[in-house]
PDB file of C-alpha atoms in Angstrom:
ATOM      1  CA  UNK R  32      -4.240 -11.442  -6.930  1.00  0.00           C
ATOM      2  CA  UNK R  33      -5.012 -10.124  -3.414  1.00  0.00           C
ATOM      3  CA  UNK R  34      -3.237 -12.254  -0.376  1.00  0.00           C
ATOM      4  CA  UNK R  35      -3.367 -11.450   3.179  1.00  0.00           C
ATOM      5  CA  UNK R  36      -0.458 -10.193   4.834  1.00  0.00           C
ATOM      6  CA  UNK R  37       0.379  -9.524   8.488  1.00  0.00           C
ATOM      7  CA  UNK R  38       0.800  -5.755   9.097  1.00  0.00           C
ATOM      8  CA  UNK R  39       3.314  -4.491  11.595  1.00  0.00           C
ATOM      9  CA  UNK R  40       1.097  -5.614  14.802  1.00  0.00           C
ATOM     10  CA  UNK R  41       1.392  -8.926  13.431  1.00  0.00           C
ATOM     11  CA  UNK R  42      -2.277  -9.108  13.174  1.00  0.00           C
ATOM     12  CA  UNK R  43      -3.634 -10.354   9.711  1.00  0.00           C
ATOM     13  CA  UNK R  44      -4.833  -8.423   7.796  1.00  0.00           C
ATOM     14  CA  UNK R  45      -7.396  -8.559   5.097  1.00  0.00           C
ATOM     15  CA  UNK R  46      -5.842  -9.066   1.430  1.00  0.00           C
ATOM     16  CA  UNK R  47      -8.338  -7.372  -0.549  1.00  0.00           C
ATOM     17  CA  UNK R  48      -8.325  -3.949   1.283  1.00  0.00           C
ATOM     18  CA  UNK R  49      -4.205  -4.196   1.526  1.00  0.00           C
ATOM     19  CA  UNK R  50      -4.273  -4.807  -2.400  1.00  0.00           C
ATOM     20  CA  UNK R  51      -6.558  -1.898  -3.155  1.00  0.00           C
ATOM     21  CA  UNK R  52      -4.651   0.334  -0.999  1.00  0.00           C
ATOM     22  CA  UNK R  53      -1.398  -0.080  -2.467  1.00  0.00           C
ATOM     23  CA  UNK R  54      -2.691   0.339  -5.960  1.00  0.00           C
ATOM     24  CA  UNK R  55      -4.370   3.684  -4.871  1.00  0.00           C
ATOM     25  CA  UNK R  56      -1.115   5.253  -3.643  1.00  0.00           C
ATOM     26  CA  UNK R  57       0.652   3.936  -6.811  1.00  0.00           C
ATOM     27  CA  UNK R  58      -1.945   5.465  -9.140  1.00  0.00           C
ATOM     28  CA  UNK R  59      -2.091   8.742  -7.070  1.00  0.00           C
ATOM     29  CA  UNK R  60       1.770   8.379  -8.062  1.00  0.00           C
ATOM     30  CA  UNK R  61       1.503   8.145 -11.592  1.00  0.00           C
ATOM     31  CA  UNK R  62      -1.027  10.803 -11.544  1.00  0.00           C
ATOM     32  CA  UNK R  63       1.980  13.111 -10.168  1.00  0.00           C
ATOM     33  CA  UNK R  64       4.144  11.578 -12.810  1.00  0.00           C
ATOM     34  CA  UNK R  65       1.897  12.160 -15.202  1.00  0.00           C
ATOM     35  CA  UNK R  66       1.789  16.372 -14.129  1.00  0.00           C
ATOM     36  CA  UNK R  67       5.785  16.087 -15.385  1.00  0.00           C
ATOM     37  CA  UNK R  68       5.157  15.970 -18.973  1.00  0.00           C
ATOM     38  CA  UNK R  69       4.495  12.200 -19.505  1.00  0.00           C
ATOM     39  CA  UNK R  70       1.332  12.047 -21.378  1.00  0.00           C
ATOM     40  CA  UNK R  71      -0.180   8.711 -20.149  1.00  0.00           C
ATOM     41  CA  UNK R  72      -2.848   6.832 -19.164  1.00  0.00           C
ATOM     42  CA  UNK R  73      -3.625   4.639 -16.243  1.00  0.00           C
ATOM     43  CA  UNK R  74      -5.681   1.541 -16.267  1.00  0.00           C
ATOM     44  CA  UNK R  75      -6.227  -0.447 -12.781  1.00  0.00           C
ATOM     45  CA  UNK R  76      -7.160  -4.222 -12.639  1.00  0.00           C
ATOM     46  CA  UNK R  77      -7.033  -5.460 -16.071  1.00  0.00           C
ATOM     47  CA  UNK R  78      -8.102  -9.233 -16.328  1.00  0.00           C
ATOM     48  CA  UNK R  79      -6.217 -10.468 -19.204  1.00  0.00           C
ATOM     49  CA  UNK R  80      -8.347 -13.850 -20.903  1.00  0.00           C
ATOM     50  CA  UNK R  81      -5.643 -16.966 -21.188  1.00  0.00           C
ATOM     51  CA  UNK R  82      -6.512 -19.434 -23.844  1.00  0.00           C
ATOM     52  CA  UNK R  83      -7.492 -21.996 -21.029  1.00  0.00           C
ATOM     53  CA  UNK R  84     -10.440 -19.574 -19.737  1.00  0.00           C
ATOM     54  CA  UNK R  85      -8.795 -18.274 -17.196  1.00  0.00           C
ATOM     55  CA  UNK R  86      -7.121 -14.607 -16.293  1.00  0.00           C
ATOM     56  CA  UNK R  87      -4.424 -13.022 -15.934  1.00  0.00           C
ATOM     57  CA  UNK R  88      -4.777  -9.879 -13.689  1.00  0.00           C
ATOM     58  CA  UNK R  89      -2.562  -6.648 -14.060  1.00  0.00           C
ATOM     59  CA  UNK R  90      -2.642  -4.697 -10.856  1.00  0.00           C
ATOM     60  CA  UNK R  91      -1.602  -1.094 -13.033  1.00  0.00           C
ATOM     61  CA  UNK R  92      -1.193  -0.254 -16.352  1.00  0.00           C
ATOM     62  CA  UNK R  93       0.555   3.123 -17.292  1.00  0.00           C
ATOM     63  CA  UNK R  94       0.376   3.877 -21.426  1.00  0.00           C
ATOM     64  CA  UNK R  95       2.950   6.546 -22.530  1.00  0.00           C
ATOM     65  CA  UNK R  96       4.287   8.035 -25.197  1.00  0.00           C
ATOM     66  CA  UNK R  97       7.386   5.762 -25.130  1.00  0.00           C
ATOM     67  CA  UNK R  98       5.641   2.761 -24.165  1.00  0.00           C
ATOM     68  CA  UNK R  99       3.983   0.371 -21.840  1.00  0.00           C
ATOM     69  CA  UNK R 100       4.750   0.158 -18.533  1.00  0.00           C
ATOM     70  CA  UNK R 101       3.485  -2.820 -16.210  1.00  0.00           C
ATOM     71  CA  UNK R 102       3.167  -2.599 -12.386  1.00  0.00           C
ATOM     72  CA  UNK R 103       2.713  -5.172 -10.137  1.00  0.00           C
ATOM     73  CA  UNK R 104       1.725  -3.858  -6.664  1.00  0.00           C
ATOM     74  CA  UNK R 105       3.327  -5.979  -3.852  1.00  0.00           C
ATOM     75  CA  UNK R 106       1.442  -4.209  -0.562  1.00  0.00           C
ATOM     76  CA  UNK R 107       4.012  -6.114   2.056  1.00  0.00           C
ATOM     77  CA  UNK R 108       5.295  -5.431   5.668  1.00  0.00           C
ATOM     78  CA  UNK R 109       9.149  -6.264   6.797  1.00  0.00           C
ATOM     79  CA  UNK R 110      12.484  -7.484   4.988  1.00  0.00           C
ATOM     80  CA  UNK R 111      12.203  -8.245   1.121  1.00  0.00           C
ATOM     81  CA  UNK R 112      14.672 -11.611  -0.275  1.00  0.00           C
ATOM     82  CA  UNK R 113      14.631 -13.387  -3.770  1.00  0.00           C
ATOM     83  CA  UNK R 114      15.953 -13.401  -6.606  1.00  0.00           C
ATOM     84  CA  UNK R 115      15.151 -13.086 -10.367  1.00  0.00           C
ATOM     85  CA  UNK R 116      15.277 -17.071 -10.970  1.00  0.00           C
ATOM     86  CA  UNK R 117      13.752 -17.998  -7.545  1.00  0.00           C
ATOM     87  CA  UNK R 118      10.439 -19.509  -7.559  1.00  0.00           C
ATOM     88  CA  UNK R 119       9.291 -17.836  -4.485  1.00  0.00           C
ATOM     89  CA  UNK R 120      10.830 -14.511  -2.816  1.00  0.00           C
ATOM     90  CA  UNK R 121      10.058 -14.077   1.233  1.00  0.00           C
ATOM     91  CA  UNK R 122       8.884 -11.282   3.553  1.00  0.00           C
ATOM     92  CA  UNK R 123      10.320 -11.369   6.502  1.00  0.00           C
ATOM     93  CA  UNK R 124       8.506  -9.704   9.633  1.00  0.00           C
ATOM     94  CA  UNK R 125      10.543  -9.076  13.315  1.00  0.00           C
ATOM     95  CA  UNK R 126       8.065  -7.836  15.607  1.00  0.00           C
ATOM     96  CA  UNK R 127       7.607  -8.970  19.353  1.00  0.00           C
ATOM     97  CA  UNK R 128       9.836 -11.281  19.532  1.00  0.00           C
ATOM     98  CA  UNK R 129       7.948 -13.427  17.065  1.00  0.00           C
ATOM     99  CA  UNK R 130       9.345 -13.662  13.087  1.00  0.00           C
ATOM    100  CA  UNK R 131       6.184 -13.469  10.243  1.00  0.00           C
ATOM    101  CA  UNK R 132       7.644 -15.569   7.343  1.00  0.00           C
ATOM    102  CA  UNK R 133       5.333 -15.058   4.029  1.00  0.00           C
ATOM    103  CA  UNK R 134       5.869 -16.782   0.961  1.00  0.00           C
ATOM    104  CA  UNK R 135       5.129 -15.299  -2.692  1.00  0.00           C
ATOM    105  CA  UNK R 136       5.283 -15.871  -5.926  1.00  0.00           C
ATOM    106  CA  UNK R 137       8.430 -14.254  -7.548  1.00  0.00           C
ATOM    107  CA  UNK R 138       6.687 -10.826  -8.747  1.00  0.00           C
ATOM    108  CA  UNK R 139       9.491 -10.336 -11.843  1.00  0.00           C
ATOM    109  CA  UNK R 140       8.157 -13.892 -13.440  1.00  0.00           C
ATOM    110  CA  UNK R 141       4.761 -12.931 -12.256  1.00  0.00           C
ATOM    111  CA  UNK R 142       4.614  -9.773 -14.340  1.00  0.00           C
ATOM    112  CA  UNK R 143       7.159 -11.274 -16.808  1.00  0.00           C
ATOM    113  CA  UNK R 144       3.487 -13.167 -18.010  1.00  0.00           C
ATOM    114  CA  UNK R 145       1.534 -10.666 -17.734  1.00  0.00           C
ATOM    115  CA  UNK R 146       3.200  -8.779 -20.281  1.00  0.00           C
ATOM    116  CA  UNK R 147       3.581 -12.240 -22.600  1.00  0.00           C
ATOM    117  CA  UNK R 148      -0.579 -12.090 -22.142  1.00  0.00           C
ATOM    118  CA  UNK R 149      -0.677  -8.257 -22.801  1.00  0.00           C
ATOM    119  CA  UNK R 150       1.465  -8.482 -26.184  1.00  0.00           C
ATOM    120  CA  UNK R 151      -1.054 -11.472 -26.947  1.00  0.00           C
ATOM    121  CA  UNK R 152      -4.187  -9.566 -26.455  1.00  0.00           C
ATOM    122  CA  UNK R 153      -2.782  -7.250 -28.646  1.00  0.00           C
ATOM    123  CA  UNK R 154      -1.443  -8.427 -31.125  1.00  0.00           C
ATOM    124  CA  UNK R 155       1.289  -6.682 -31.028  1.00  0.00           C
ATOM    125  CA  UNK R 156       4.959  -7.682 -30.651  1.00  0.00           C
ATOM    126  CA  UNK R 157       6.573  -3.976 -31.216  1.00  0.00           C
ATOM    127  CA  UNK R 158       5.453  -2.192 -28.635  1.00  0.00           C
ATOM    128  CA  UNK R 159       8.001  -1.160 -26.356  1.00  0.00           C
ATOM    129  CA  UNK R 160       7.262  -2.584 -22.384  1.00  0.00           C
ATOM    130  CA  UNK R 161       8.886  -2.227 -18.952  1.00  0.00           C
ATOM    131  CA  UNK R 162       8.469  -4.031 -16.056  1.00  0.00           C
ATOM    132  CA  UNK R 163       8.021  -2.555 -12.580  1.00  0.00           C
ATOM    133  CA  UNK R 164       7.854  -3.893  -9.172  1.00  0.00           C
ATOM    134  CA  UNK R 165       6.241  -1.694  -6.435  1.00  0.00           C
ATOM    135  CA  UNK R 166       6.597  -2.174  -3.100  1.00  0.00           C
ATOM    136  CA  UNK R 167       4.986  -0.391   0.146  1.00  0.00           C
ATOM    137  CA  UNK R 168       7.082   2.380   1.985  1.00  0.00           C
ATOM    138  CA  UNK R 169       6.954  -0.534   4.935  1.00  0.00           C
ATOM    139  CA  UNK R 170       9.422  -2.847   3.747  1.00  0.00           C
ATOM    140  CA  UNK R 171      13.110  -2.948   3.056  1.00  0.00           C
ATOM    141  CA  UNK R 172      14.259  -4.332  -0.595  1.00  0.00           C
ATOM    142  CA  UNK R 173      17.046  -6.724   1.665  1.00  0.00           C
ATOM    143  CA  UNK R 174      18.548  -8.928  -0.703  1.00  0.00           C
ATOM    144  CA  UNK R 175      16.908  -8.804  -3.930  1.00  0.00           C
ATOM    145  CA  UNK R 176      19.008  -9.465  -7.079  1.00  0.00           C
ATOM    146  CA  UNK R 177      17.926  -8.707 -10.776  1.00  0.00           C
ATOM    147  CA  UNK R 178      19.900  -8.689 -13.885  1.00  0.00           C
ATOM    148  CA  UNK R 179      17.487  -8.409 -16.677  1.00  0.00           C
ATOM    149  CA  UNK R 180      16.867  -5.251 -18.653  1.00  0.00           C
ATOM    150  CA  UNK R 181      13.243  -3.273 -18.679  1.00  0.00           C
ATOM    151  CA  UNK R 182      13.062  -4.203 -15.272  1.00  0.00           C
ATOM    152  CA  UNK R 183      12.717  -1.984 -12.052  1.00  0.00           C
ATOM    153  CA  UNK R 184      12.202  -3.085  -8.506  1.00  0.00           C
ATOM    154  CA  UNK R 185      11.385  -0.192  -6.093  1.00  0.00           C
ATOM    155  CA  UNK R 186       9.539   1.104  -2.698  1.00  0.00           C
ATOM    156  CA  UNK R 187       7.108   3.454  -3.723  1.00  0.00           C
ATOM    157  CA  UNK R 188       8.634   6.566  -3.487  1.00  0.00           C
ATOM    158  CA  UNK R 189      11.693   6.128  -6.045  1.00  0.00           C
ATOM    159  CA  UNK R 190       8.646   5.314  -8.370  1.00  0.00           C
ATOM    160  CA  UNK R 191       9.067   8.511  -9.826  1.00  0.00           C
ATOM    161  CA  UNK R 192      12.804   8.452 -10.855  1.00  0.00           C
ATOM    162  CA  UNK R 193      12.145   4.816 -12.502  1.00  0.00           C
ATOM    163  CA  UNK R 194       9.658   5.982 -14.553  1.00  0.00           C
ATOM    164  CA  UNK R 195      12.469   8.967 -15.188  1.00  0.00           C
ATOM    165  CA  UNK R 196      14.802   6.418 -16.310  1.00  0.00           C
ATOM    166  CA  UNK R 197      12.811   4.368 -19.017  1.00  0.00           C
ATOM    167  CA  UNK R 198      11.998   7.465 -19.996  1.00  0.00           C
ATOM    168  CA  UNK R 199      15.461   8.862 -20.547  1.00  0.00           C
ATOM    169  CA  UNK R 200      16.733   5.139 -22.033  1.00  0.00           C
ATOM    170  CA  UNK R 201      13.706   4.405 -23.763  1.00  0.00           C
ATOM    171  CA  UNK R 202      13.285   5.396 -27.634  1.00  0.00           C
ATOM    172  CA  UNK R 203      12.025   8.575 -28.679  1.00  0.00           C
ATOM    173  CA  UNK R 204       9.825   6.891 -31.135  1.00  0.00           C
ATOM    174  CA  UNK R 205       6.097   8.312 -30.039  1.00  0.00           C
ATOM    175  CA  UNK R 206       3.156   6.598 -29.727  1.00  0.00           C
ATOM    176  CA  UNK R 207       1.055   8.672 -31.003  1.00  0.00           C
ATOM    177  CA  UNK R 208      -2.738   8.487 -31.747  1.00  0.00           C
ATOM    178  CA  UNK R 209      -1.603   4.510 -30.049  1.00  0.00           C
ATOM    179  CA  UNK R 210      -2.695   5.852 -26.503  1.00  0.00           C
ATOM    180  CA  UNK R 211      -5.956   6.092 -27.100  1.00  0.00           C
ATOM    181  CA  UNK R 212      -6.340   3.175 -29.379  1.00  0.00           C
ATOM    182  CA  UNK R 213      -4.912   1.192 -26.659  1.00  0.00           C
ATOM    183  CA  UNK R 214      -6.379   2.409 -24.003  1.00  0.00           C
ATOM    184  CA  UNK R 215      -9.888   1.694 -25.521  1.00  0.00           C
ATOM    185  CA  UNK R 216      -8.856  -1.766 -26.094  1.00  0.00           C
ATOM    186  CA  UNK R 217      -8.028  -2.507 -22.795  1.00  0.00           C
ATOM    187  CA  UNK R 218     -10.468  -1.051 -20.818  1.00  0.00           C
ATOM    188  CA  UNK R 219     -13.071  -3.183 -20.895  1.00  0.00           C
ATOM    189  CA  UNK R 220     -11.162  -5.634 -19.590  1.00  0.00           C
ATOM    190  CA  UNK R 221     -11.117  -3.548 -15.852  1.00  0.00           C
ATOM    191  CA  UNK R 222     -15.082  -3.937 -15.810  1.00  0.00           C
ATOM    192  CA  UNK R 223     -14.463  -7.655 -14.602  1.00  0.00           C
ATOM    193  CA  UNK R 224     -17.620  -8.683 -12.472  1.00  0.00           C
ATOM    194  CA  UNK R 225     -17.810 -10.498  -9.150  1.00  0.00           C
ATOM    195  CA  UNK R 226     -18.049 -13.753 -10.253  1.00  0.00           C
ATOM    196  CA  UNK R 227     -15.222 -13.353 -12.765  1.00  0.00           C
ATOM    197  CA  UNK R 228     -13.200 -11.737 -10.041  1.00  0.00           C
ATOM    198  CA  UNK R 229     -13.617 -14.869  -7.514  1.00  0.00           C
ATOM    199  CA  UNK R 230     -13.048 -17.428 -10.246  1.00  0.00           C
ATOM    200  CA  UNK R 231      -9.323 -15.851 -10.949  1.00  0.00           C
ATOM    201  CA  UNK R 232      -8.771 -15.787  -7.066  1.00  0.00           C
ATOM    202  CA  UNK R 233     -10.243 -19.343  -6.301  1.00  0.00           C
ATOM    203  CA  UNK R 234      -7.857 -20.378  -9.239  1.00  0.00           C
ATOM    204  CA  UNK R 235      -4.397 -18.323  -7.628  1.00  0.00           C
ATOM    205  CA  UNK R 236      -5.633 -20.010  -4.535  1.00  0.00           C
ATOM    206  CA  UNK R 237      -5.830 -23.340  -5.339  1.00  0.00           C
ATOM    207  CA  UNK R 238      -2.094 -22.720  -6.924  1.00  0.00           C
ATOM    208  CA  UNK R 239      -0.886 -21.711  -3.970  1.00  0.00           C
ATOM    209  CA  UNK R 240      -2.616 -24.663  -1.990  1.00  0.00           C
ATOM    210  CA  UNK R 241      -0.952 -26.791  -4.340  1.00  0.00           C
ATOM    211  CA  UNK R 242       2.541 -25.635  -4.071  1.00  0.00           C
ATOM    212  CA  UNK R 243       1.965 -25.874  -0.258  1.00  0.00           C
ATOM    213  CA  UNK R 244       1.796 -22.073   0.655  1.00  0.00           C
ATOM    214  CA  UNK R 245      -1.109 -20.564   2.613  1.00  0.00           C
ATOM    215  CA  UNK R 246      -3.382 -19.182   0.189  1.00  0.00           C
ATOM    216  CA  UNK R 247      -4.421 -16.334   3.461  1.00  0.00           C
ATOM    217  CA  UNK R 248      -0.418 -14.989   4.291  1.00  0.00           C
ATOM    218  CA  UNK R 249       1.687 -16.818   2.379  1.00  0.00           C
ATOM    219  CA  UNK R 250       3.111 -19.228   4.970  1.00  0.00           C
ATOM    220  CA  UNK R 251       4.146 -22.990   4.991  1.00  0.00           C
ATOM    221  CA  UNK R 252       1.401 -25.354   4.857  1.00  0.00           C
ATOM    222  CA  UNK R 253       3.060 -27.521   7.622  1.00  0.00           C
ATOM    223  CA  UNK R 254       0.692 -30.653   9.134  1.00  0.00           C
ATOM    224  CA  UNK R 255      -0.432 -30.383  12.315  1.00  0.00           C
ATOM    225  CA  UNK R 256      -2.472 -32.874  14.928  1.00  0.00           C
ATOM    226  CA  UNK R 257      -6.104 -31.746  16.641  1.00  0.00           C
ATOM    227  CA  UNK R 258      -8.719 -33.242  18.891  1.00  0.00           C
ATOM    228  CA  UNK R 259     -10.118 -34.938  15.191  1.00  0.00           C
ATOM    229  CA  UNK R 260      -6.796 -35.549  14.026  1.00  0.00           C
ATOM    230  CA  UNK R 261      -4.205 -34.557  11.909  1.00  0.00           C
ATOM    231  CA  UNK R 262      -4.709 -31.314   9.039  1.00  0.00           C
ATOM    232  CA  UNK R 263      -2.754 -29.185   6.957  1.00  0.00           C
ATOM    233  CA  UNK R 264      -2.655 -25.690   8.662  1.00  0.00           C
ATOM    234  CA  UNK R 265      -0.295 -22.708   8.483  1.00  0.00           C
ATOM    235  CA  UNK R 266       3.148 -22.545   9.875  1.00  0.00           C
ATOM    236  CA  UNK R 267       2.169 -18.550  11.273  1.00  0.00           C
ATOM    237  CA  UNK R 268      -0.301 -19.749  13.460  1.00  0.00           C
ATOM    238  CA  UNK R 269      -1.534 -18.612  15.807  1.00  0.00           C
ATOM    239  CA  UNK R 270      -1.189 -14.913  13.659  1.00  0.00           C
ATOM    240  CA  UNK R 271      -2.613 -16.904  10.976  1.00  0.00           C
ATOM    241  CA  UNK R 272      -5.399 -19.964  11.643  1.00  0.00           C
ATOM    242  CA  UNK R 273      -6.074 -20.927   8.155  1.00  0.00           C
ATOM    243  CA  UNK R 274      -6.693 -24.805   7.878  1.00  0.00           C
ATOM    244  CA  UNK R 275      -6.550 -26.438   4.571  1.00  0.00           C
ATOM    245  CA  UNK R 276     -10.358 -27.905   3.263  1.00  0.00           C
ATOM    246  CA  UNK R 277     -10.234 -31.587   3.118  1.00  0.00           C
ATOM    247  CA  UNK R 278     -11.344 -31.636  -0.472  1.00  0.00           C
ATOM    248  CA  UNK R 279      -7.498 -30.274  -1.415  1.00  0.00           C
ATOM    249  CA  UNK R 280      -5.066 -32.556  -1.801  1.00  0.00           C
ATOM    250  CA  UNK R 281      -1.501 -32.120  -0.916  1.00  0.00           C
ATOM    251  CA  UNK R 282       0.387 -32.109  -4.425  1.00  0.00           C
TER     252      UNK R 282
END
C-alpha cells in the first residue's frame, strides 16, 4: 500500500511514484544479489486474496534456494522509531525549522501477515521464510527495537549482507525444482488490474481513516474549525491539506 510522504523539502509528495521507486532500487538490489550465487527469483506486487475478498499486497518477493524471503518496501524521509509490539512506528522529519511527523503501520506485523497469507495461498507450512524491512538510504533506523528471529530491518544498502546472513543461518536443505513451481504459482497474482488495485487501496485507506491517521502522509487526523465549520483535517498542514470526506466517520 502506497502512502504519501513528505520528501526532504517538506513538500508532499505523491505515494504511488515514492512506492514504485523504492521497489525499483530494491529489485535492482536483488538482481546484484542474485549475480553472487543465489539462484532466485523476484516477484513485485503480489496481491494475496484474504478469505473476506480482499488483498493482501507484497511489495517484493525473492524465491531462493533456501527459502522465501518477504520485503516490505518502506520509501520514507527522516528519523525511524517503533518497536516490534507497537501498533504504529513514526518518521520523524527536521527540516526548516518545521518537524514532519508521519504515522505508519508497524511494517514487522505488516509483513508478519503477509507471510501468514503467503503460507495460506500455498498450502504450505514447511517452507522456510524471512522477513525483511527495507528502508530508503534517506532515513536513519533511530530507535527501532526487534527481538524476533527471521527478521531483518535495514536501509537499503546493508540489503546485501542480510540476505548474506539468512543465507549463512538458513538450512542447506535446497529447494529445488520448488522455484519454479512457486514462482508460477504466484505470478499471476502481480497481473492485478486497476480496479483491483484501487479496491485494496480504498480499503488500507479507509483503515487508516479509521484509526485516525491521514490516509495522504500519515499524520494525526486532529479537528479543526473553517468558514463552514468544524472538519477532520491533518495535523501537517499546511505541508499536507487533506480533509477528511464527511461520509467517514470518526471511529
Amino acid at each position: 500500500m502506497y502512502l504519501a510522504v513528505f520528501n526532504d523539502a517538506g513538500k508532499n509528495t505523491s505515494s504511488e511514484r515514492l512506492g514504485q521507486i523504492g521497489e525499483a532500487l530494491i529489485a535492482k538490489e536483488l538482481k546484484q544479489v542474485d549475480k553472487c550465487g543465489f539462484c532466485g527469483k523476484i516477484l513485485r506486487n503480489v496481491y494475496l486474496p484474504k478469505e473476506d475478498g480482499s488483498t493482501s499486497e507484497i511489495d517484493l518477493i525473492y524465491i531462493t534456494t533456501r527459502g522465501i524471503i518477504v520485503i516490505e518496501s518502506k520509501n520514507y524521509s527522516g528519523y525511524i522509531y517503533g518497536k516490534e509490539s507497537d501498533t504504529y512506528w513514526t518518521a520523524t522529519l527536521i527540516g526548516g525549522g518545521n518537524v514532519k511527523k508521519n504515522r505508519f503501520y508497524n511494517p514487522v506485523a505488516q509483513n508478519r501477515s503477509h507471510i501468514k497469507y503467503l503460507r495460506e495461498y500455498l498450502q504450505d507450512g514447511k517452507i522456510p521464510m524471512f522477513s525483511i524491512i527495507v528502508f530508503s538510504e534517506r532515513c536513519v533506523l533511530k530507535d527501532v527495537s526487534i527481538t524476533s528471529h527471521n527478521l531483518g530491518i535495514c536501509n537499503l544498502s546493508c540489503l546485501h549482507e542480510y540476505i548474506e546472513q539468512i543465507w549463512e543461518q538458513a538450512s542447506v536443505k535446497s529447494l529445488g525444482d520448488q522455484i519454479d513451481r512457486i514462482y508460477h504459482t504466484l505470478l499471476p497474482l502481480t497481473k492485478a488490474g486497476k480496479s483491483e488495485k484501487q479496491k485494496h487501496i480504498d480499503a488500507v485507506r479507509e483503515k487508516y481513516i479509521n484509526n485516525e491517521i491521514c490516509p495522504l502522509c500519515g499524520g494525526t487526523l486532529v479537528e479543526r474549525s473553517g468558514p463552514y465549520g468544524s472538519f477532520w483535517g491533518c495535523s501537517n498542514y499546511p505541508g499536507c491539506k487533506y480533509k477528511k470526506p464527511s461520509s467517514c466517520k470518526k471511529s
